[in-house]
C-alpha positions as a Markdown table, in Angstrom:
| # | Residue | x | y | z |
|---|---|---|---|---|
| 1 | Met | -4.1 | -77.0 | -115.3 |
| 2 | Ala | -2.2 | -79.0 | -117.9 |
| 3 | Ala | -3.3 | -82.5 | -118.4 |
| 4 | Thr | -0.8 | -85.2 | -117.3 |
| 5 | Ala | 0.5 | -87.2 | -120.2 |
| 6 | Ile | -0.2 | -90.9 | -120.1 |
| 7 | Lys | 3.0 | -92.9 | -120.5 |
| 8 | Ile | 2.5 | -95.7 | -123.1 |
| 9 | Lys | 4.2 | -98.8 | -121.8 |
| 10 | Tyr | 3.9 | -101.0 | -124.9 |
| 11 | Gln | 2.9 | -100.9 | -128.6 |
| 12 | Pro | 1.2 | -103.8 | -130.5 |
| 13 | Ile | 3.2 | -104.6 | -133.6 |
| 14 | Cys | 1.4 | -107.6 | -135.1 |
| 15 | Ser | -1.3 | -110.1 | -134.3 |
| 16 | Ile | -2.2 | -113.2 | -136.3 |
| 17 | Lys | -5.0 | -115.3 | -134.9 |
| 18 | Asp | -6.6 | -118.5 | -136.2 |
| 19 | Lys | -10.4 | -118.6 | -136.0 |
| 20 | Arg | -10.1 | -122.0 | -134.2 |
| 21 | Leu | -8.6 | -120.3 | -131.2 |
| 22 | Ser | -11.0 | -120.7 | -128.3 |
| 23 | Ile | -10.8 | -119.7 | -124.6 |
| 24 | Tyr | -12.8 | -122.8 | -123.8 |
| 25 | His | -9.9 | -125.0 | -125.0 |
| 26 | Ile | -7.0 | -123.3 | -123.3 |
| 27 | Gln | -6.4 | -126.3 | -121.1 |
| 28 | Gln | -5.1 | -128.1 | -124.3 |
| 29 | Tyr | -2.9 | -125.2 | -125.5 |
| 30 | His | 0.8 | -124.6 | -125.0 |
| 31 | Leu | 1.6 | -120.9 | -124.4 |
| 32 | Ala | 5.1 | -119.7 | -125.4 |
| 33 | Ile | 6.2 | -116.2 | -124.3 |
| 34 | Ser | 9.5 | -114.6 | -125.4 |
| 35 | Val | 10.9 | -111.6 | -123.6 |
| 36 | Gly | 13.7 | -109.4 | -124.9 |
| 37 | Asn | 15.0 | -106.0 | -124.0 |
| 38 | Thr | 12.4 | -104.2 | -126.2 |
| 39 | Ser | 10.1 | -107.0 | -127.3 |
| 40 | Phe | 7.4 | -109.3 | -125.9 |
| 41 | Arg | 6.2 | -112.1 | -128.1 |
| 42 | Val | 3.4 | -114.6 | -127.7 |
| 43 | Cys | 2.7 | -117.9 | -129.4 |
| 44 | Cys | -0.1 | -120.3 | -128.8 |
| 45 | Ile | 0.0 | -124.0 | -130.0 |
| 46 | Asp | -2.8 | -126.5 | -129.9 |
| 47 | Arg | -1.1 | -129.6 | -128.5 |
| 48 | Met | -3.9 | -131.8 | -129.9 |
| 49 | Thr | -3.3 | -130.8 | -133.5 |
| 50 | Asn | 0.2 | -129.1 | -133.2 |
| 51 | Arg | -1.3 | -126.1 | -135.0 |
| 52 | Cys | -0.2 | -122.6 | -134.2 |
| 53 | Leu | -3.3 | -120.6 | -133.3 |
| 54 | Leu | -1.9 | -117.2 | -132.3 |
| 55 | Leu | 1.2 | -115.1 | -132.9 |
| 56 | Glu | 1.5 | -111.6 | -131.3 |
| 57 | Thr | 4.4 | -109.2 | -131.0 |
| 58 | Tyr | 4.6 | -106.1 | -128.8 |
| 59 | Lys | 7.3 | -103.4 | -128.6 |
| 60 | Leu | 8.2 | -102.5 | -125.0 |
| 61 | His | 9.2 | -98.8 | -124.6 |
| 62 | His | 11.3 | -99.2 | -121.4 |
| 63 | Val | 14.6 | -101.1 | -120.9 |
| 64 | His | 14.6 | -100.7 | -117.0 |
| 65 | Ile | 13.5 | -104.0 | -115.6 |
| 66 | Ile | 10.9 | -102.5 | -113.2 |
| 67 | Glu | 9.1 | -100.7 | -116.1 |
| 68 | His | 9.7 | -103.7 | -118.3 |
| 69 | Ile | 7.7 | -105.9 | -115.9 |
| 70 | Ser | 5.1 | -103.3 | -115.5 |
| 71 | Ala | 4.5 | -103.2 | -119.2 |
| 72 | Ile | 4.3 | -107.0 | -119.4 |
| 73 | Lys | 1.8 | -107.0 | -116.5 |
| 74 | Gln | -0.3 | -104.4 | -118.4 |
| 75 | Ile | -0.2 | -106.5 | -121.6 |
| 76 | Cys | -1.4 | -109.6 | -119.7 |
| 77 | Gln | -4.1 | -107.7 | -117.8 |
| 78 | Glu | -5.5 | -106.1 | -120.9 |
| 79 | His | -5.3 | -109.3 | -123.0 |
| 80 | Pro | -8.5 | -111.3 | -123.4 |
| 81 | Phe | -7.0 | -114.5 | -122.0 |
| 82 | Leu | -3.2 | -114.2 | -121.6 |
| 83 | Ala | -3.4 | -114.2 | -117.8 |
| 84 | Val | -5.6 | -117.3 | -117.6 |
| 85 | Lys | -3.9 | -120.0 | -115.4 |
| 86 | Val | -5.2 | -123.2 | -117.0 |
| 87 | Trp | -2.8 | -123.5 | -119.9 |
| 88 | Asn | -1.6 | -127.0 | -120.6 |
| 89 | Thr | 2.0 | -125.9 | -120.5 |
| 90 | Ile | 3.8 | -122.5 | -120.5 |
| 91 | Thr | 7.3 | -121.7 | -121.7 |
| 92 | Leu | 9.1 | -118.5 | -121.0 |
| 93 | Cys | 11.9 | -117.8 | -123.5 |
| 94 | Ile | 14.6 | -115.3 | -122.6 |
| 95 | Glu | 16.3 | -113.2 | -125.3 |
| 96 | Asn | 19.6 | -111.8 | -123.9 |
| 97 | Gln | 23.4 | -112.2 | -124.2 |
| 98 | Gln | 23.8 | -114.0 | -120.9 |
| 99 | Tyr | 24.1 | -117.6 | -122.0 |
| 100 | Thr | 26.7 | -120.2 | -122.8 |
| 101 | Leu | 26.8 | -123.7 | -124.3 |
| 102 | Ile | 28.3 | -126.7 | -122.4 |
| 103 | Pro | 28.9 | -130.2 | -123.9 |
| 104 | Lys | 26.5 | -132.6 | -122.2 |
| 105 | Pro | 29.2 | -135.0 | -121.0 |
| 106 | Leu | 30.9 | -132.2 | -119.1 |
| 107 | Phe | 27.6 | -130.6 | -117.7 |
| 108 | Gln | 26.8 | -130.9 | -114.0 |
| 109 | Glu | 23.7 | -129.1 | -112.9 |
| 110 | Lys | 25.2 | -128.0 | -109.6 |
| 111 | Asn | 27.9 | -126.1 | -111.6 |
| 112 | Thr | 25.6 | -124.2 | -113.9 |
| 113 | Ala | 26.4 | -120.8 | -112.5 |
| 114 | Asp | 30.1 | -121.5 | -112.7 |
| 115 | Tyr | 29.9 | -122.3 | -116.4 |
| 116 | Leu | 27.9 | -119.1 | -117.1 |
| 117 | Lys | 30.3 | -116.9 | -115.1 |
| 118 | Leu | 33.1 | -117.8 | -117.5 |
| 119 | Ala | 31.1 | -116.2 | -120.4 |
| 120 | Ser | 28.9 | -113.5 | -118.8 |
| 121 | Ser | 28.3 | -111.4 | -115.7 |
| 122 | Ile | 25.5 | -112.9 | -113.6 |
| 123 | Gly | 25.0 | -110.3 | -110.9 |
| 124 | Ser | 21.8 | -110.9 | -108.9 |
| 125 | Asn | 20.1 | -112.8 | -111.8 |
| 126 | Thr | 18.7 | -116.3 | -111.5 |
| 127 | Val | 20.6 | -119.0 | -113.4 |
| 128 | Lys | 18.7 | -121.7 | -115.4 |
| 129 | His | 19.6 | -124.3 | -117.9 |
| 130 | Phe | 18.1 | -126.3 | -120.8 |
| 131 | Val | 19.4 | -129.6 | -121.9 |
| 132 | His | 19.3 | -130.8 | -125.6 |
| 133 | Pro | 19.6 | -134.6 | -125.1 |
| 134 | Lys | 19.7 | -135.4 | -128.8 |
| 135 | Leu | 22.5 | -132.9 | -129.5 |
| 136 | Asp | 24.5 | -133.6 | -126.3 |
| 137 | Val | 24.6 | -130.0 | -125.3 |
| 138 | Ala | 23.2 | -127.9 | -122.5 |
| 139 | Val | 22.5 | -124.1 | -122.5 |
| 140 | Ala | 23.1 | -122.2 | -119.3 |
| 141 | Phe | 21.5 | -118.7 | -119.1 |
| 142 | Ala | 20.6 | -115.9 | -116.7 |
| 143 | Leu | 17.3 | -114.0 | -116.3 |
| 144 | Asp | 16.1 | -111.3 | -114.0 |
| 145 | Ser | 14.9 | -112.8 | -110.7 |
| 146 | Ser | 12.0 | -110.4 | -110.3 |
| 147 | Leu | 10.8 | -111.2 | -113.9 |
| 148 | Leu | 10.9 | -114.9 | -113.2 |
| 149 | Arg | 9.1 | -114.5 | -109.8 |
| 150 | Trp | 6.3 | -112.6 | -111.5 |
| 151 | Phe | 5.8 | -115.3 | -114.2 |
| 152 | Gln | 6.0 | -118.1 | -111.6 |
| 153 | Thr | 3.3 | -116.3 | -109.5 |
| 154 | Thr | 1.1 | -115.7 | -112.6 |
| 155 | Tyr | 1.2 | -119.3 | -114.0 |
| 156 | Asp | 1.1 | -122.7 | -112.5 |
| 157 | Gln | 4.7 | -123.7 | -111.7 |
| 158 | Ala | 4.0 | -127.4 | -112.3 |
| 159 | Ser | 3.5 | -126.6 | -116.0 |
| 160 | Phe | 5.9 | -123.6 | -116.3 |
| 161 | Tyr | 9.3 | -123.9 | -118.0 |
| 162 | Thr | 12.1 | -121.6 | -118.9 |
| 163 | Met | 14.6 | -121.6 | -121.8 |
| 164 | His | 16.9 | -119.3 | -123.7 |
| 165 | Gln | 16.3 | -118.1 | -127.2 |
| 166 | Ala | 19.4 | -120.0 | -128.2 |
| 167 | Ser | 17.8 | -123.3 | -127.2 |
| 168 | Ser | 14.6 | -122.4 | -129.1 |
| 169 | Phe | 16.5 | -121.6 | -132.3 |
| 170 | Ile | 18.7 | -124.7 | -132.0 |
| 171 | Glu | 15.7 | -127.0 | -131.5 |
| 172 | Val | 14.0 | -125.5 | -134.6 |
| 173 | Ala | 17.1 | -125.9 | -136.7 |
| 174 | Phe | 17.6 | -129.5 | -135.6 |
| 175 | Ser | 13.9 | -130.3 | -136.3 |
| 176 | Cys | 14.4 | -128.8 | -139.8 |
| 177 | Leu | 17.5 | -131.0 | -140.3 |
| 178 | Lys | 15.7 | -134.1 | -139.1 |
| 179 | Ala | 13.0 | -133.5 | -141.6 |
| 180 | Gln | 15.7 | -133.6 | -144.2 |
| 181 | Arg | 16.9 | -137.0 | -142.7 |
| 182 | Leu | 20.1 | -135.6 | -141.1 |
| 183 | Val | 22.1 | -135.0 | -144.2 |
| 184 | Ala | 25.9 | -135.7 | -143.8 |
| 185 | Ser | 27.1 | -132.2 | -144.7 |
| 186 | Pro | 26.9 | -129.4 | -142.1 |
| 187 | Arg | 24.0 | -127.0 | -142.4 |
| 188 | Met | 24.1 | -123.4 | -141.4 |
| 189 | Phe | 20.9 | -121.8 | -140.0 |
| 190 | Ile | 20.5 | -118.1 | -139.7 |
| 191 | Leu | 17.8 | -116.3 | -137.8 |
| 192 | Ala | 17.7 | -112.6 | -138.7 |
| 193 | Glu | 16.2 | -110.1 | -136.2 |
| 194 | Pro | 16.1 | -106.3 | -136.3 |
| 195 | Glu | 19.2 | -105.9 | -134.1 |
| 196 | His | 20.7 | -109.4 | -133.8 |
| 197 | Ile | 21.6 | -112.3 | -136.0 |
| 198 | His | 21.6 | -115.9 | -134.7 |
| 199 | Ile | 23.9 | -118.5 | -136.4 |
| 200 | Thr | 24.0 | -122.2 | -135.7 |
| 201 | Val | 25.7 | -125.0 | -137.6 |
| 202 | Ile | 24.6 | -128.5 | -137.1 |
| 203 | Lys | 26.0 | -131.7 | -138.7 |
| 204 | Lys | 23.8 | -134.8 | -138.2 |
| 205 | Ala | 23.1 | -134.9 | -134.5 |
| 206 | Ser | 26.0 | -132.7 | -133.5 |
| 207 | Ile | 25.9 | -128.9 | -133.0 |
| 208 | Leu | 29.1 | -127.4 | -134.3 |
| 209 | Tyr | 28.4 | -123.8 | -133.6 |
| 210 | Tyr | 26.0 | -121.3 | -132.1 |
| 211 | Asn | 26.3 | -117.6 | -131.4 |
| 212 | Arg | 24.2 | -114.4 | -131.3 |
| 213 | Phe | 25.6 | -111.3 | -132.8 |
| 214 | Pro | 24.5 | -107.7 | -132.7 |
| 215 | Tyr | 24.5 | -105.9 | -136.1 |
| 216 | Ser | 23.5 | -102.5 | -137.4 |
| 217 | Asn | 23.9 | -102.8 | -141.2 |
| 218 | Ser | 23.9 | -105.3 | -144.0 |
| 219 | Asp | 27.8 | -105.4 | -144.1 |
| 220 | Glu | 28.0 | -106.5 | -140.5 |
| 221 | Phe | 25.2 | -109.0 | -141.2 |
| 222 | Leu | 27.2 | -110.6 | -144.0 |
| 223 | Gln | 30.5 | -110.3 | -142.2 |
| 224 | Tyr | 29.4 | -112.5 | -139.3 |
| 225 | Ile | 28.1 | -115.2 | -141.6 |
| 226 | Leu | 31.3 | -115.3 | -143.6 |
| 227 | Ile | 33.5 | -115.3 | -140.5 |
| 228 | Val | 31.6 | -118.4 | -139.1 |
| 229 | Met | 31.9 | -120.1 | -142.5 |
| 230 | His | 35.6 | -119.5 | -142.6 |
| 231 | Thr | 36.1 | -120.6 | -139.0 |
| 232 | Leu | 34.4 | -123.9 | -139.7 |
| 233 | Asn | 35.9 | -124.4 | -143.1 |
| 234 | Leu | 32.5 | -124.2 | -144.9 |
| 235 | Asp | 32.8 | -123.5 | -148.6 |
| 236 | Pro | 30.4 | -120.6 | -149.7 |
| 237 | Asn | 30.1 | -122.3 | -153.1 |
| 238 | Thr | 28.9 | -125.6 | -151.8 |
| 239 | Ser | 27.6 | -125.2 | -148.3 |
| 240 | Glu | 23.8 | -124.7 | -147.9 |
| 241 | Leu | 22.5 | -121.8 | -145.7 |
| 242 | Ile | 19.0 | -121.7 | -144.4 |
| 243 | Leu | 18.0 | -118.1 | -143.8 |
| 244 | Gly | 14.8 | -116.9 | -142.0 |
| 245 | Gly | 13.4 | -114.3 | -139.7 |
| 246 | Asn | 13.2 | -110.6 | -140.2 |
| 247 | Ile | 14.5 | -110.6 | -143.8 |
| 248 | Thr | 13.1 | -110.7 | -147.3 |
| 249 | Lys | 14.5 | -111.4 | -150.7 |
| 250 | Asp | 14.3 | -107.7 | -151.5 |
| 251 | Ser | 16.4 | -106.7 | -148.6 |
| 252 | Leu | 20.0 | -105.4 | -149.0 |
| 253 | Ala | 21.3 | -108.0 | -146.6 |
| 254 | Tyr | 19.9 | -110.9 | -148.6 |
| 255 | Arg | 21.1 | -109.5 | -151.9 |
| 256 | Lys | 24.6 | -109.1 | -150.6 |
| 257 | Ala | 24.6 | -112.6 | -149.1 |
| 258 | Cys | 23.7 | -114.0 | -152.5 |
| 259 | Asn | 26.8 | -112.4 | -154.0 |
| 260 | Tyr | 29.0 | -114.5 | -151.7 |
| 261 | Ile | 27.0 | -117.6 | -150.9 |
| 262 | Arg | 25.7 | -119.8 | -153.7 |
| 263 | Lys | 23.1 | -121.9 | -151.9 |
| 264 | Ile | 20.7 | -119.9 | -149.7 |
């Protein structure tokens, strides 16, 4: 009789662990989990020292949400401490195209779903929001209800939070800008991922732009950047672009960008 093939639900891509990471100190750690269509990422921060102690990335082999959740359950069950409930805080970050930004003065929590419906189909998904008080903007987003229920059951809801990847990237960009003392000129921040590019433009304490674009080659990568610069009247010769993520100085996308944008 032929042996039944075991279906692999996930594949570890990378794991970077600080030797100071200890299961005995989990109550002082912040756990950040990011879930995309084909990815599951984990980050652990020591809240006492603000040090990142763990970064892990897994590739999920199934897009269907039931198999998706099954793979995530398997990762948590097989992980040495991921399913432990005594984390200081836990953030679930959602990577999808179901989001929209709303100016804070116009945002009313009771209307969150209505804002999102103007930009994306919601279906039976759960609608959440994240407010950026220092930038006067809110991000409304949708996530699968069964995925959310599983995480809420797995972790203590009192210390469990949700946000969209847009909010995560915007906060990082704003923190970077604050470290530069909120320079007067607009700054463009780019996060490159294997299949998406995130672009945000921030001027002092105002977000001028954010969007998430799918791309398949270096020409599309560059095209989106130049379109946003043109839309916001940013001069490629003088405007500074901060580029990070899944890209290197040897990559074709980076070399092409350098041909058109002076300050990267």
